[in-house]
Structure formats: structure tokens, C-alpha cells
Short mmCIF file of C-alpha atoms in Angstrom, two decimals:
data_model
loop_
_atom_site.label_atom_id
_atom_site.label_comp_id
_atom_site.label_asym_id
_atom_site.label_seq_id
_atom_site.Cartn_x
_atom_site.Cartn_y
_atom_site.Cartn_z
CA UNK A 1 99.32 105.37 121.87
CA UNK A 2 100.40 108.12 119.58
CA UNK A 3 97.85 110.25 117.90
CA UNK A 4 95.11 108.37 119.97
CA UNK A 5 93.06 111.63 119.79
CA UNK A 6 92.67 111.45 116.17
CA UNK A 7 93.19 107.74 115.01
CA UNK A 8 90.62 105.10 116.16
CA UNK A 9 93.51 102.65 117.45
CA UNK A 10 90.32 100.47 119.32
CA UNK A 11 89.06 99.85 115.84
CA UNK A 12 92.16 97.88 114.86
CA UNK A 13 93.33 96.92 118.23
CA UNK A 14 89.93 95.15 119.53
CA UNK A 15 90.19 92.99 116.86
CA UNK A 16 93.26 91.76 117.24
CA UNK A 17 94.47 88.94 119.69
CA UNK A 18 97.67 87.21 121.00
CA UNK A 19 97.83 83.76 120.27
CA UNK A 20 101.04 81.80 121.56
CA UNK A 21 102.01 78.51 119.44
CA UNK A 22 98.80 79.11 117.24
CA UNK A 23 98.02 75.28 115.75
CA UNK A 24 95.19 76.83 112.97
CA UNK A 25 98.29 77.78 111.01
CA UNK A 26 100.97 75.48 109.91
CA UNK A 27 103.53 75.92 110.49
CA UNK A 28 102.29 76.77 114.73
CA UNK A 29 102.92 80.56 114.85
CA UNK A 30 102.58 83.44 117.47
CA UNK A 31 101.87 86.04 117.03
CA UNK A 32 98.48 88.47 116.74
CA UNK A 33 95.77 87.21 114.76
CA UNK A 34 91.95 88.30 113.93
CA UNK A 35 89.43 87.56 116.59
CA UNK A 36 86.89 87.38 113.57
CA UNK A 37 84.23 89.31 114.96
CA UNK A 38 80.60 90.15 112.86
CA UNK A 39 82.21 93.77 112.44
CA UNK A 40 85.40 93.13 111.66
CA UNK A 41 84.98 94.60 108.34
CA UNK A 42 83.47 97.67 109.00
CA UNK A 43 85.85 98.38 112.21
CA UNK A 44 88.92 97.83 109.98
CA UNK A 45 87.63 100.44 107.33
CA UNK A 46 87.23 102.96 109.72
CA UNK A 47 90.51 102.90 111.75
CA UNK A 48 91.92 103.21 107.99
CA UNK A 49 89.66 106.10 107.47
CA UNK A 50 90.90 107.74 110.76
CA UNK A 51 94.34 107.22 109.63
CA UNK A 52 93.92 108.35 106.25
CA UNK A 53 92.22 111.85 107.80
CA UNK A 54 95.12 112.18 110.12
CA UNK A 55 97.88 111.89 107.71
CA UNK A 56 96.14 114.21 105.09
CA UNK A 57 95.51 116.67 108.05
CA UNK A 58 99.08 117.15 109.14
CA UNK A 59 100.31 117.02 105.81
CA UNK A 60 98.17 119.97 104.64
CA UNK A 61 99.47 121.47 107.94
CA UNK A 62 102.59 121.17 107.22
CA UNK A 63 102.58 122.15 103.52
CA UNK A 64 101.26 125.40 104.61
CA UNK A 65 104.01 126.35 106.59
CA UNK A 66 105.86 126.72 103.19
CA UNK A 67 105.65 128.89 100.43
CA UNK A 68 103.86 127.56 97.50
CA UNK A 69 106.77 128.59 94.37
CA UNK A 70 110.64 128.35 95.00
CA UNK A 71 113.38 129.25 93.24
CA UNK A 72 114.91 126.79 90.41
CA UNK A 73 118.81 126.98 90.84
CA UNK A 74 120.41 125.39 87.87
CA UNK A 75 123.59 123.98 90.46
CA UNK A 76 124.79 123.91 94.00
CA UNK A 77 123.93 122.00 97.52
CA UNK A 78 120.62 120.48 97.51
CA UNK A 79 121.34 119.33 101.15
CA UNK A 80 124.10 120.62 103.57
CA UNK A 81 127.38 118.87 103.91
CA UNK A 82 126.47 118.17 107.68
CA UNK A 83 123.86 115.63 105.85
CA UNK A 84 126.51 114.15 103.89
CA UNK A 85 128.85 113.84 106.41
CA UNK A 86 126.46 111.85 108.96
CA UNK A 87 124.96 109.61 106.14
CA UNK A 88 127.17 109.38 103.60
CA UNK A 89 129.21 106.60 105.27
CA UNK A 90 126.23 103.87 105.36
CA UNK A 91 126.75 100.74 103.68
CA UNK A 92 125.08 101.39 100.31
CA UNK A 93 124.23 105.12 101.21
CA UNK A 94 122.51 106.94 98.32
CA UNK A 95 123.79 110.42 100.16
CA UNK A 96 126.85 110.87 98.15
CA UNK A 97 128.69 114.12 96.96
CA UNK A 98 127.01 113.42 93.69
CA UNK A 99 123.77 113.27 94.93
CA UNK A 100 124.36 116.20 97.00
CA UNK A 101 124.13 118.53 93.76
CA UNK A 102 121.27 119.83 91.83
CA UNK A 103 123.00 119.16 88.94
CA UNK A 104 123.25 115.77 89.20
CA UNK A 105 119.13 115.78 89.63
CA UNK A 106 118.83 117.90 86.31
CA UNK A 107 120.73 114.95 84.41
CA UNK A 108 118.87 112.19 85.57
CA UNK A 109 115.73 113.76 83.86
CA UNK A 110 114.75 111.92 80.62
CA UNK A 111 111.87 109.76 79.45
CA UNK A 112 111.45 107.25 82.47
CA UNK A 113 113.20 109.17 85.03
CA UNK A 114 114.93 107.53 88.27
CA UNK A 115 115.97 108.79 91.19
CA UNK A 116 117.86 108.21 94.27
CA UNK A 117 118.43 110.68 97.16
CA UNK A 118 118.06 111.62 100.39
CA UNK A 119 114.73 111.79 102.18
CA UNK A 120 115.45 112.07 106.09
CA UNK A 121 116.00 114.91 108.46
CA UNK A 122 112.27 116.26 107.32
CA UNK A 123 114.17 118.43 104.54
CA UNK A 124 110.99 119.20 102.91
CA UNK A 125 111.88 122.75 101.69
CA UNK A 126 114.52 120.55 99.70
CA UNK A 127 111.76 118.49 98.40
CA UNK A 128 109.34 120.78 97.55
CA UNK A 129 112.16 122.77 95.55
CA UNK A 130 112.33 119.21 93.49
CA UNK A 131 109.11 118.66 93.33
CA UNK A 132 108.75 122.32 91.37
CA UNK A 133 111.76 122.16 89.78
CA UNK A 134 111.22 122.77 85.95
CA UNK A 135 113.83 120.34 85.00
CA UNK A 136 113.33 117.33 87.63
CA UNK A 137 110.41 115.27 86.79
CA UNK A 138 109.37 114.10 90.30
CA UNK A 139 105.96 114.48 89.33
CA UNK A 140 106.17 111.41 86.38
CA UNK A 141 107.57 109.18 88.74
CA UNK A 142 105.28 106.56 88.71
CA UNK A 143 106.80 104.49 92.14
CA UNK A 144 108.66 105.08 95.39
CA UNK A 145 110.62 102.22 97.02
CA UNK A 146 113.14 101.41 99.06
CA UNK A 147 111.66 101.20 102.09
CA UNK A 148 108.81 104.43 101.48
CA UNK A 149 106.12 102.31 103.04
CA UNK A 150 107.96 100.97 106.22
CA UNK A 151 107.94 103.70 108.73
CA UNK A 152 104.05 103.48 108.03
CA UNK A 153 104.13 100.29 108.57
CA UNK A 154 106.31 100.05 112.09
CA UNK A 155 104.08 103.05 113.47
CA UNK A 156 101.03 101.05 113.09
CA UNK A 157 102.56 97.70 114.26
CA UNK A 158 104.39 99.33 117.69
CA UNK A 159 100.91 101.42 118.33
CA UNK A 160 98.87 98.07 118.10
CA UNK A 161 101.95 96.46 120.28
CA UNK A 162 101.38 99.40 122.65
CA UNK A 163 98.04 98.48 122.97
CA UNK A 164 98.81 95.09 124.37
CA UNK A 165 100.56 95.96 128.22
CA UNK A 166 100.15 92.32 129.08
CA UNK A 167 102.62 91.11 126.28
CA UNK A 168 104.81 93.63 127.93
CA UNK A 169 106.40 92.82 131.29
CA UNK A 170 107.66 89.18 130.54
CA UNK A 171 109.10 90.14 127.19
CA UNK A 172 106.29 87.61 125.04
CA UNK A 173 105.72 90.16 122.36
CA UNK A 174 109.32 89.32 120.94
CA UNK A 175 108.32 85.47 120.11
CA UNK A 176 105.88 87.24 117.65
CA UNK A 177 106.88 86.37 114.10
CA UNK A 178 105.78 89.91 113.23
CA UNK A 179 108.08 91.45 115.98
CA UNK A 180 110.86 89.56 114.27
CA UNK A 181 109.92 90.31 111.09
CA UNK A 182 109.38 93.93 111.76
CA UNK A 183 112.54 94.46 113.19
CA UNK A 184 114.37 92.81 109.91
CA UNK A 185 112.33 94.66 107.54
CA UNK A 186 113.32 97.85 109.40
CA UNK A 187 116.70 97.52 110.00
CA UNK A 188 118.61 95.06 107.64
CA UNK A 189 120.22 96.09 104.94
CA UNK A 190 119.04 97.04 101.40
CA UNK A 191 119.81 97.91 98.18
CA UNK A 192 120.34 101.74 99.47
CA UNK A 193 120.49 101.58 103.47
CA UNK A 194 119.93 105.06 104.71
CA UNK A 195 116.46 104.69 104.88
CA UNK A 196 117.38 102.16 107.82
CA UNK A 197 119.66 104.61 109.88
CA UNK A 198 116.67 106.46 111.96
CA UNK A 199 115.27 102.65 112.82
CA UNK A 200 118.52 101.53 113.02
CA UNK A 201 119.50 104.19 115.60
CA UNK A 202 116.22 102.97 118.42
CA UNK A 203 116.39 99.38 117.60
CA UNK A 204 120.32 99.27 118.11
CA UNK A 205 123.49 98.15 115.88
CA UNK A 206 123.47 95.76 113.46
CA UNK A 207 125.40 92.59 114.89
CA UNK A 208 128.54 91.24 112.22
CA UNK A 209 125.66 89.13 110.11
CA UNK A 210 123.84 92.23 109.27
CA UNK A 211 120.98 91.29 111.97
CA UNK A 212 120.18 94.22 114.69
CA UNK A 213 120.80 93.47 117.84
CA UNK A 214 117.61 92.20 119.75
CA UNK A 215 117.11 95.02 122.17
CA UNK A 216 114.05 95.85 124.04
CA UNK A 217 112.47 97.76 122.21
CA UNK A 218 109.28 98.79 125.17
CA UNK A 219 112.13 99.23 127.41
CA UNK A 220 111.90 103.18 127.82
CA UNK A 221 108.57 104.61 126.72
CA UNK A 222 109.46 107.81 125.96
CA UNK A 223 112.29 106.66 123.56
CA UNK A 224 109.47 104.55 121.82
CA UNK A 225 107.09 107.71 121.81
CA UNK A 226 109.91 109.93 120.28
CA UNK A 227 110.37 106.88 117.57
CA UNK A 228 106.62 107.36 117.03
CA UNK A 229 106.27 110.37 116.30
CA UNK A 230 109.70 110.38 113.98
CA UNK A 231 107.49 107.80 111.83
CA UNK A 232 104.36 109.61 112.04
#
């Protein structure tokens, strides 16, 4: 399990159990449920904890390898045209030539600003630059979404899955309706789809009704491990 060292995975994971054709819920469902133990509660709150001290930890790491001003070009690239050649193609992509350009950024500013742009390939020099930009307002932004919240969300779901080897060799974890649903939030598409491509790119192609293509996803380890730590 990834970052096993610093988050308390047992916290979450012990309370957690595989229940096939579950008849408490209706309609019957498998997939993981609570076990319901006395301290639930208090074992829940501190695997959050862990994860909340992990995430804060690297990210102060990382911050630190840059510096803390930047310049404020006025125009020009924000992100290379390598970027906007391998993403601009996506159904829906929000990497376009016009989002390439600070310009572009500079006019979106105004009273309730919105923005859409590119946010993979860990260009956080790019972001930072934004995010101090006198003239872009990331700072009043007051939500992030399309799809901000799902890499979270698949880390924690595949590390709990991880934690389950005897769902593993016959293949039961994919009758999960979480499985199912994980994979669909991940990888269908969305009102701006690049978001999707890095998911997109370990789960497999999208078949021609927009649904990936049910591969295994515990079928090489060390592909899942990589995807890990892409989410992380």
C-alpha cells in the first residue's frame, strides 16, 4: 500500500468488509461495507488525520523546492506546445491554443472570475506563476471542479482494494458497485475531459459508448503502484 509508512491504512481498512449480494441494503449490493465496530469513529478520524499530515507534508516539500516570487509576463506560453499537442485533441479538452497564452488568463479576470486550464504533467512552476500573478485572481476563486477531488478519491479506494488480496485472484473485487462506479467516475467523459486522460491511460480506452474498457486493473502491481503515486 502506498505511503503505508505515513498513512494509517489499518485504521480505514480494518473496518471495512466484503460483503457479496449484501440483503441489509435494497437493492442487494456488493461491495465493502462498515463492520460497525465500538471504535469505528475514532479509527476513521485518525486515518483522516494521517492523511491530512501526509498531504500537507509533501506539499510543503514540494513548495520549497520553488522560489517563493516569479516573474509576471504580460503574454506568451504558459505551457509548452508539447502539452498542447498531446492533450489538446481530447474530446472536450480545455488545453487549447487559447488557453495556452497568458493573455488569455489576464482577460478572464473580472468580478467572479472563471477559469479553465490545464493542471497535469505536475507543471507547478506554471501554477505558482498564476497563483502570483498580479492580474489572475486564482486566489478569489471560491471552487475547483471538474474532477479536482477524484484522483483523491481513486488513491484511497485502490489502497483500501489493495488491502483486500483475497478479492484479488478470482477477479470478485470487480462485482463491487464501487469498483464500477470508480472506474466511470474516473474515466467517462465530462464537461472538460483531460482531467480523465492520466486514468484513462491505466484503466484502458474508452469502448464506442464512452465506457472504458473493463481491464484488470490488479493485473500488474507495479503499473498500479506507478498509478498511485501519479494520484498521490
Amino acid at each position: 500500500m502506498h505511503q503505508s509508512h505515513n498513512i494509517a491504512w489499518d485504521s480505514l481498512t480494518s473496518n471495512l468488509t466484503f460483503i457479496a449480494e449484501n440483503p441489509v441494503v435494497t437493492p442487494w449490493r456488493t461491495d465493502f461495507f462498515p463492520r460497525g465496530l465500538p471504535l469505528q469513529f475514532n479509527s476513521l478520524n485518525h486515518f483522516a488525520r494521517t492523511v491530512a499530515t501526509t498531504i500537507r507534508t509533501f506539499s510543503d516539500t514540494e513548495r520549497a523546492k520553488y522560489p517563493t516570487s516569479f516573474d509576471a509576463p504580460l503574454q506568451g506560453k504558459l505551457f509548452p506546445d508539447s502539452i498542447l499537442e498531446r492533450y489538446s485533441s481530447i474530446p472536450a479538452s480545455s488545453v487549447t491554443p487559447k488557453s495556452q497564452l497568458i493573455e488569455h488568463w489576464i482577460e478572464r479576470a473580472g468580478p467572479t472570475p472563471s477559469y479553465t486550464g490545464p493542471g497535469q504533467e505536475n507543471q507547478l512552476d506554471q501554477l505558482l506563476m498564476l497563483a502570483h500573478h498580479p492580474c489572475i485572481p486564482l486566489h478569489e476563486l471560491q471552487q475547483l471542479s471538474w474532477g479536482h477531488h477524484w484522483a483523491l478519491e481513486a488513491y484511497i479506494f485502490f489502497n483500501v482494494l489493495l488491502s483486500k488480496p483475497e478479492l484479488h485472484a478470482d477477479g470478485r473485487y470487480k462485482s463491487m458497485g464501487s469498483y464500477t462506479s470508480a472506474l466511470r467516475m474516473l474515466t467517462n467523459s465530462t464537461g472538460y475531459d483531460v482531467q480523465t486522460f492520466p486514468h484513462r491511460e491505466f484503466f484502458g480506452a474508452l469502448d464506442d459508448g464512452g465506457n472504458v474498457e473493463r481491464a484488470d486493473s490488479l493485473a500488474d502491481f507495479n503499473k498500479l503502484h506507478e498509478y498511485l503515486r501519479m494520484c498521490f
